[in-house]
PDB file of C-alpha atoms in Angstrom:
ATOM      1  CA  THR A1153     204.884   6.435 -44.308  1.00 48.00           C
ATOM      2  CA  GLU A1154     202.814   7.065 -41.240  1.00 56.00           C
ATOM      3  CA  LEU A1155     202.953  10.418 -39.574  1.00 56.00           C
ATOM      4  CA  GLU A1156     203.635  10.456 -35.885  1.00 56.00           C
ATOM      5  CA  PHE A1157     202.258  13.157 -33.641  1.00 53.00           C
ATOM      6  CA  THR A1158     203.710  14.067 -30.314  1.00 53.00           C
ATOM      7  CA  PRO A1159     201.503  14.924 -27.356  1.00 55.00           C
ATOM      8  CA  ASP A1160     202.636  18.529 -27.842  1.00 58.00           C
ATOM      9  CA  THR A1161     201.102  18.555 -31.331  1.00 64.00           C
ATOM     10  CA  THR A1162     197.909  17.031 -29.946  1.00 72.00           C
ATOM     11  CA  ALA A1163     197.689  19.616 -27.168  1.00 84.00           C
ATOM     12  CA  GLU A1164     198.487  22.404 -29.619  1.00 86.00           C
ATOM     13  CA  LYS A1165     195.636  21.435 -31.945  1.00 93.00           C
ATOM     14  CA  GLN A1166     193.265  21.067 -28.985  1.00 95.00           C
ATOM     15  CA  ASN A1167     194.249  24.572 -27.873  1.00 96.00           C
ATOM     16  CA  THR A1168     193.636  25.798 -31.426  1.00 96.00           C
ATOM     17  CA  VAL A1169     190.152  24.240 -31.396  1.00 97.00           C
ATOM     18  CA  ARG A1170     189.353  25.795 -27.991  1.00 97.00           C
ATOM     19  CA  ALA A1171     190.573  29.208 -29.176  1.00 97.00           C
ATOM     20  CA  LEU A1172     188.450  29.005 -32.325  1.00 98.00           C
ATOM     21  CA  TYR A1173     185.363  28.030 -30.323  1.00 97.00           C
ATOM     22  CA  GLU A1174     185.988  30.996 -28.008  1.00 97.00           C
ATOM     23  CA  LYS A1175     186.560  33.419 -30.895  1.00 97.00           C
ATOM     24  CA  TRP A1176     183.554  32.418 -32.967  1.00 97.00           C
ATOM     25  CA  LEU A1177     181.005  31.319 -30.334  1.00 97.00           C
ATOM     26  CA  GLY A1178     182.175  32.830 -27.047  1.00 96.00           C
ATOM     27  CA  PRO A1179     182.306  31.321 -23.567  1.00 95.00           C
ATOM     28  CA  VAL A1180     178.673  30.173 -23.466  1.00 94.00           C
ATOM     29  CA  TYR A1181     177.989  28.734 -26.915  1.00 93.00           C
ATOM     30  CA  GLY A1182     181.623  27.789 -27.480  1.00 94.00           C
ATOM     31  CA  ASP A1183     181.972  25.696 -24.323  1.00 94.00           C
ATOM     32  CA  ALA A1184     182.567  22.390 -26.120  1.00 95.00           C
ATOM     33  CA  ASN A1185     183.134  19.095 -24.338  1.00 95.00           C
ATOM     34  CA  GLU A1186     186.540  17.428 -24.401  1.00 94.00           C
ATOM     35  CA  SER A1187     185.546  14.661 -26.822  1.00 94.00           C
ATOM     36  CA  THR A1188     184.331  17.214 -29.372  1.00 95.00           C
ATOM     37  CA  ILE A1189     187.550  19.187 -28.942  1.00 96.00           C
ATOM     38  CA  ALA A1190     189.643  16.019 -29.368  1.00 94.00           C
ATOM     39  CA  ASP A1191     187.661  15.038 -32.470  1.00 95.00           C
ATOM     40  CA  TRP A1192     188.187  18.408 -34.145  1.00 95.00           C
ATOM     41  CA  ALA A1193     191.849  18.487 -33.082  1.00 96.00           C
ATOM     42  CA  GLY A1194     192.311  15.135 -34.838  1.00 94.00           C
ATOM     43  CA  ARG A1195     190.676  16.471 -37.981  1.00 94.00           C
ATOM     44  CA  LEU A1196     192.907  19.546 -37.918  1.00 94.00           C
ATOM     45  CA  ARG A1197     196.017  17.357 -37.616  1.00 93.00           C
ATOM     46  CA  GLN A1198     194.979  15.024 -40.445  1.00 93.00           C
ATOM     47  CA  ASP A1199     193.448  17.423 -42.960  1.00 93.00           C
ATOM     48  CA  PRO A1200     195.266  20.505 -44.250  1.00 88.00           C
ATOM     49  CA  ASP A1201     191.872  22.127 -44.920  1.00 94.00           C
ATOM     50  CA  GLY A1202     190.445  21.010 -41.581  1.00 94.00           C
ATOM     51  CA  GLU A1203     190.857  24.331 -39.814  1.00 96.00           C
ATOM     52  CA  ALA A1204     189.184  26.289 -42.621  1.00 97.00           C
ATOM     53  CA  GLU A1205     186.275  23.811 -42.655  1.00 96.00           C
ATOM     54  CA  PHE A1206     185.965  24.037 -38.862  1.00 97.00           C
ATOM     55  CA  ILE A1207     185.893  27.841 -39.004  1.00 98.00           C
ATOM     56  CA  GLU A1208     183.167  27.752 -41.668  1.00 97.00           C
ATOM     57  CA  GLN A1209     181.102  25.470 -39.443  1.00 97.00           C
ATOM     58  CA  LEU A1210     181.633  27.810 -36.475  1.00 97.00           C
ATOM     59  CA  LYS A1211     180.541  30.771 -38.606  1.00 97.00           C
ATOM     60  CA  ASP A1212     177.300  28.934 -39.432  1.00 96.00           C
ATOM     61  CA  GLN A1213     176.745  28.183 -35.754  1.00 95.00           C
ATOM     62  CA  ARG A1214     177.429  31.812 -34.788  1.00 95.00           C
ATOM     63  CA  LEU A1215     174.844  32.994 -37.309  1.00 93.00           C
ATOM     64  CA  ALA A1216     172.295  30.549 -35.881  1.00 92.00           C
ATOM     65  CA  MET A1217     173.008  31.208 -32.201  1.00 90.00           C
ATOM     66  CA  ILE A1218     173.615  34.962 -32.309  1.00 87.00           C
ATOM     67  CA  PRO A1219     171.390  36.475 -34.983  1.00 80.00           C
ATOM     68  CA  GLY A1220     171.378  40.133 -35.918  1.00 80.00           C
ATOM     69  CA  ASN A1221     174.704  40.382 -37.679  1.00 84.00           C
ATOM     70  CA  GLU A1222     174.535  38.408 -40.899  1.00 87.00           C
ATOM     71  CA  ASN A1223     178.149  39.081 -41.873  1.00 92.00           C
ATOM     72  CA  ARG A1224     179.740  35.623 -41.624  1.00 92.00           C
ATOM     73  CA  ASN A1225     183.179  37.097 -40.996  1.00 95.00           C
ATOM     74  CA  VAL A1226     182.158  38.849 -37.773  1.00 95.00           C
ATOM     75  CA  SER A1227     183.070  36.605 -34.857  1.00 96.00           C
ATOM     76  CA  TYR A1228     181.476  36.468 -31.416  1.00 96.00           C
ATOM     77  CA  ARG A1229     184.648  38.143 -30.116  1.00 96.00           C
ATOM     78  CA  ASP A1230     184.215  41.002 -32.625  1.00 96.00           C
ATOM     79  CA  MET A1231     180.619  41.436 -31.484  1.00 95.00           C
ATOM     80  CA  ALA A1232     181.256  41.102 -27.739  1.00 96.00           C
ATOM     81  CA  GLU A1233     184.297  43.344 -27.213  1.00 97.00           C
ATOM     82  CA  PRO A1234     182.472  46.670 -27.713  1.00 97.00           C
ATOM     83  CA  TRP A1235     179.718  45.550 -25.310  1.00 97.00           C
ATOM     84  CA  LYS A1236     182.304  44.577 -22.701  1.00 97.00           C
ATOM     85  CA  ARG A1237     183.685  48.133 -22.853  1.00 97.00           C
ATOM     86  CA  PHE A1238     180.169  49.621 -22.888  1.00 98.00           C
ATOM     87  CA  GLY A1239     179.257  47.628 -19.773  1.00 97.00           C
ATOM     88  CA  GLN A1240     182.548  48.509 -18.078  1.00 97.00           C
ATOM     89  CA  GLN A1241     181.778  52.206 -18.536  1.00 96.00           C
ATOM     90  CA  ALA A1242     178.209  51.847 -17.275  1.00 96.00           C
ATOM     91  CA  TRP A1243     178.949  49.650 -14.271  1.00 96.00           C
ATOM     92  CA  GLY A1244     182.534  50.581 -13.453  1.00 96.00           C
ATOM     93  CA  GLN A1245     183.434  46.902 -13.438  1.00 96.00           C
ATOM     94  CA  GLU A1246     183.966  44.096 -15.899  1.00 95.00           C
ATOM     95  CA  LEU A1247     180.859  42.202 -16.983  1.00 96.00           C
ATOM     96  CA  ASP A1248     180.710  38.414 -16.860  1.00 97.00           C
ATOM     97  CA  GLU A1249     180.412  37.173 -20.445  1.00 96.00           C
ATOM     98  CA  THR A1250     178.641  34.033 -19.241  1.00 96.00           C
ATOM     99  CA  ASP A1251     175.891  36.119 -17.605  1.00 97.00           C
ATOM    100  CA  PRO A1252     172.628  35.789 -19.577  1.00 96.00           C
ATOM    101  CA  MET A1253     172.317  39.593 -19.432  1.00 98.00           C
ATOM    102  CA  PHE A1254     175.593  39.972 -21.326  1.00 98.00           C
ATOM    103  CA  GLN A1255     174.533  37.417 -23.922  1.00 95.00           C
ATOM    104  CA  THR A1256     171.315  39.418 -24.361  1.00 96.00           C
ATOM    105  CA  MET A1257     173.375  42.565 -24.897  1.00 97.00           C
ATOM    106  CA  VAL A1258     175.398  40.892 -27.657  1.00 95.00           C
ATOM    107  CA  LYS A1259     172.203  39.704 -29.349  1.00 93.00           C
ATOM    108  CA  ASN A1260     170.520  43.125 -28.951  1.00 93.00           C
ATOM    109  CA  ASN A1261     173.481  44.970 -30.462  1.00 93.00           C
ATOM    110  CA  ASP A1262     171.737  48.263 -29.630  1.00 95.00           C
ATOM    111  CA  ALA A1263     173.280  50.962 -27.403  1.00 97.00           C
ATOM    112  CA  GLU A1264     169.973  52.471 -26.282  1.00 97.00           C
ATOM    113  CA  VAL A1265     168.406  49.119 -25.413  1.00 98.00           C
ATOM    114  CA  ASN A1266     171.583  47.871 -23.732  1.00 98.00           C
ATOM    115  CA  GLY A1267     172.013  51.107 -21.779  1.00 97.00           C
ATOM    116  CA  ALA A1268     168.514  50.699 -20.353  1.00 97.00           C
ATOM    117  CA  LEU A1269     169.194  47.021 -19.613  1.00 98.00           C
ATOM    118  CA  LEU A1270     172.419  47.880 -17.767  1.00 97.00           C
ATOM    119  CA  GLN A1271     170.630  50.610 -15.793  1.00 96.00           C
ATOM    120  CA  GLN A1272     167.775  48.303 -14.801  1.00 96.00           C
ATOM    121  CA  GLN A1273     169.972  45.324 -13.963  1.00 97.00           C
ATOM    122  CA  GLY A1274     172.533  47.550 -12.224  1.00 96.00           C
ATOM    123  CA  MET A1275     169.854  48.845  -9.855  1.00 95.00           C
ATOM    124  CA  LYS A1276     168.404  45.367  -9.362  1.00 96.00           C
ATOM    125  CA  ARG A1277     171.855  43.901  -8.623  1.00 96.00           C
ATOM    126  CA  ASP A1278     172.905  46.864  -6.462  1.00 95.00           C
ATOM    127  CA  VAL A1279     175.901  47.761  -8.639  1.00 95.00           C
ATOM    128  CA  GLY A1280     177.617  50.615  -6.796  1.00 93.00           C
ATOM    129  CA  LYS A1281     178.320  52.914  -9.757  1.00 94.00           C
ATOM    130  CA  VAL A1282     174.792  52.543 -11.139  1.00 94.00           C
ATOM    131  CA  VAL A1283     173.170  53.216  -7.751  1.00 93.00           C
ATOM    132  CA  THR A1284     175.417  56.235  -7.120  1.00 93.00           C
ATOM    133  CA  ASP A1285     174.900  57.647 -10.628  1.00 92.00           C
ATOM    134  CA  THR A1286     171.128  57.177 -10.319  1.00 91.00           C
ATOM    135  CA  ARG A1287     170.995  58.908  -6.926  1.00 90.00           C
ATOM    136  CA  THR A1288     173.076  61.772  -8.293  1.00 91.00           C
ATOM    137  CA  ALA A1289     170.749  62.145 -11.293  1.00 90.00           C
ATOM    138  CA  ILE A1290     167.669  62.135  -9.031  1.00 90.00           C
ATOM    139  CA  ASN A1291     169.247  64.678  -6.686  1.00 90.00           C
ATOM    140  CA  ASP A1292     170.184  66.882  -9.636  1.00 89.00           C
ATOM    141  CA  ALA A1293     166.641  66.683 -10.987  1.00 89.00           C
ATOM    142  CA  PHE A1294     164.649  66.993  -7.762  1.00 88.00           C
ATOM    143  CA  GLY A1295     167.014  68.398  -5.173  1.00 78.00           C
ATOM    144  CA  GLU A1296     169.016  67.008  -2.290  1.00 68.00           C
ATOM    145  CA  SER A1297     165.966  66.081  -0.180  1.00 61.00           C
ATOM    146  CA  VAL A1298     165.298  62.928  -2.213  1.00 50.00           C
ATOM    147  CA  ARG A1299     166.763  59.841  -0.549  1.00 55.00           C
TER     148      ARG A1299
END
């Protein structure tokens, strides 16, 4: 007998594919086109092992695109979340995950390097908290006469 799939099943599998791309590759590298999403959704519907195979492929892609953490079971999301919080503390606002600076932070995976990057880019981009914190640090070091 032939299996019939409702549009709800199709949409559900497409949402599963999108969620897996987001989890394993993030918003930049995981931004797949609709035909790729539809293709993988079809595979997931037809093959009981399709999702596991898709995840393995995404793990390989994550290792290639975001080096530095060779543990295949660490997803982009696992790597990015701590840097989102780190950036939030430094800038006092949420960082844009699609910003090349944020992608660099994930690849760096180094608090000292990323702290310096956030400081430099925060000053360059006139981020209020960074500018205020820097002025306060300069005033504390050199006195109130520094403007």
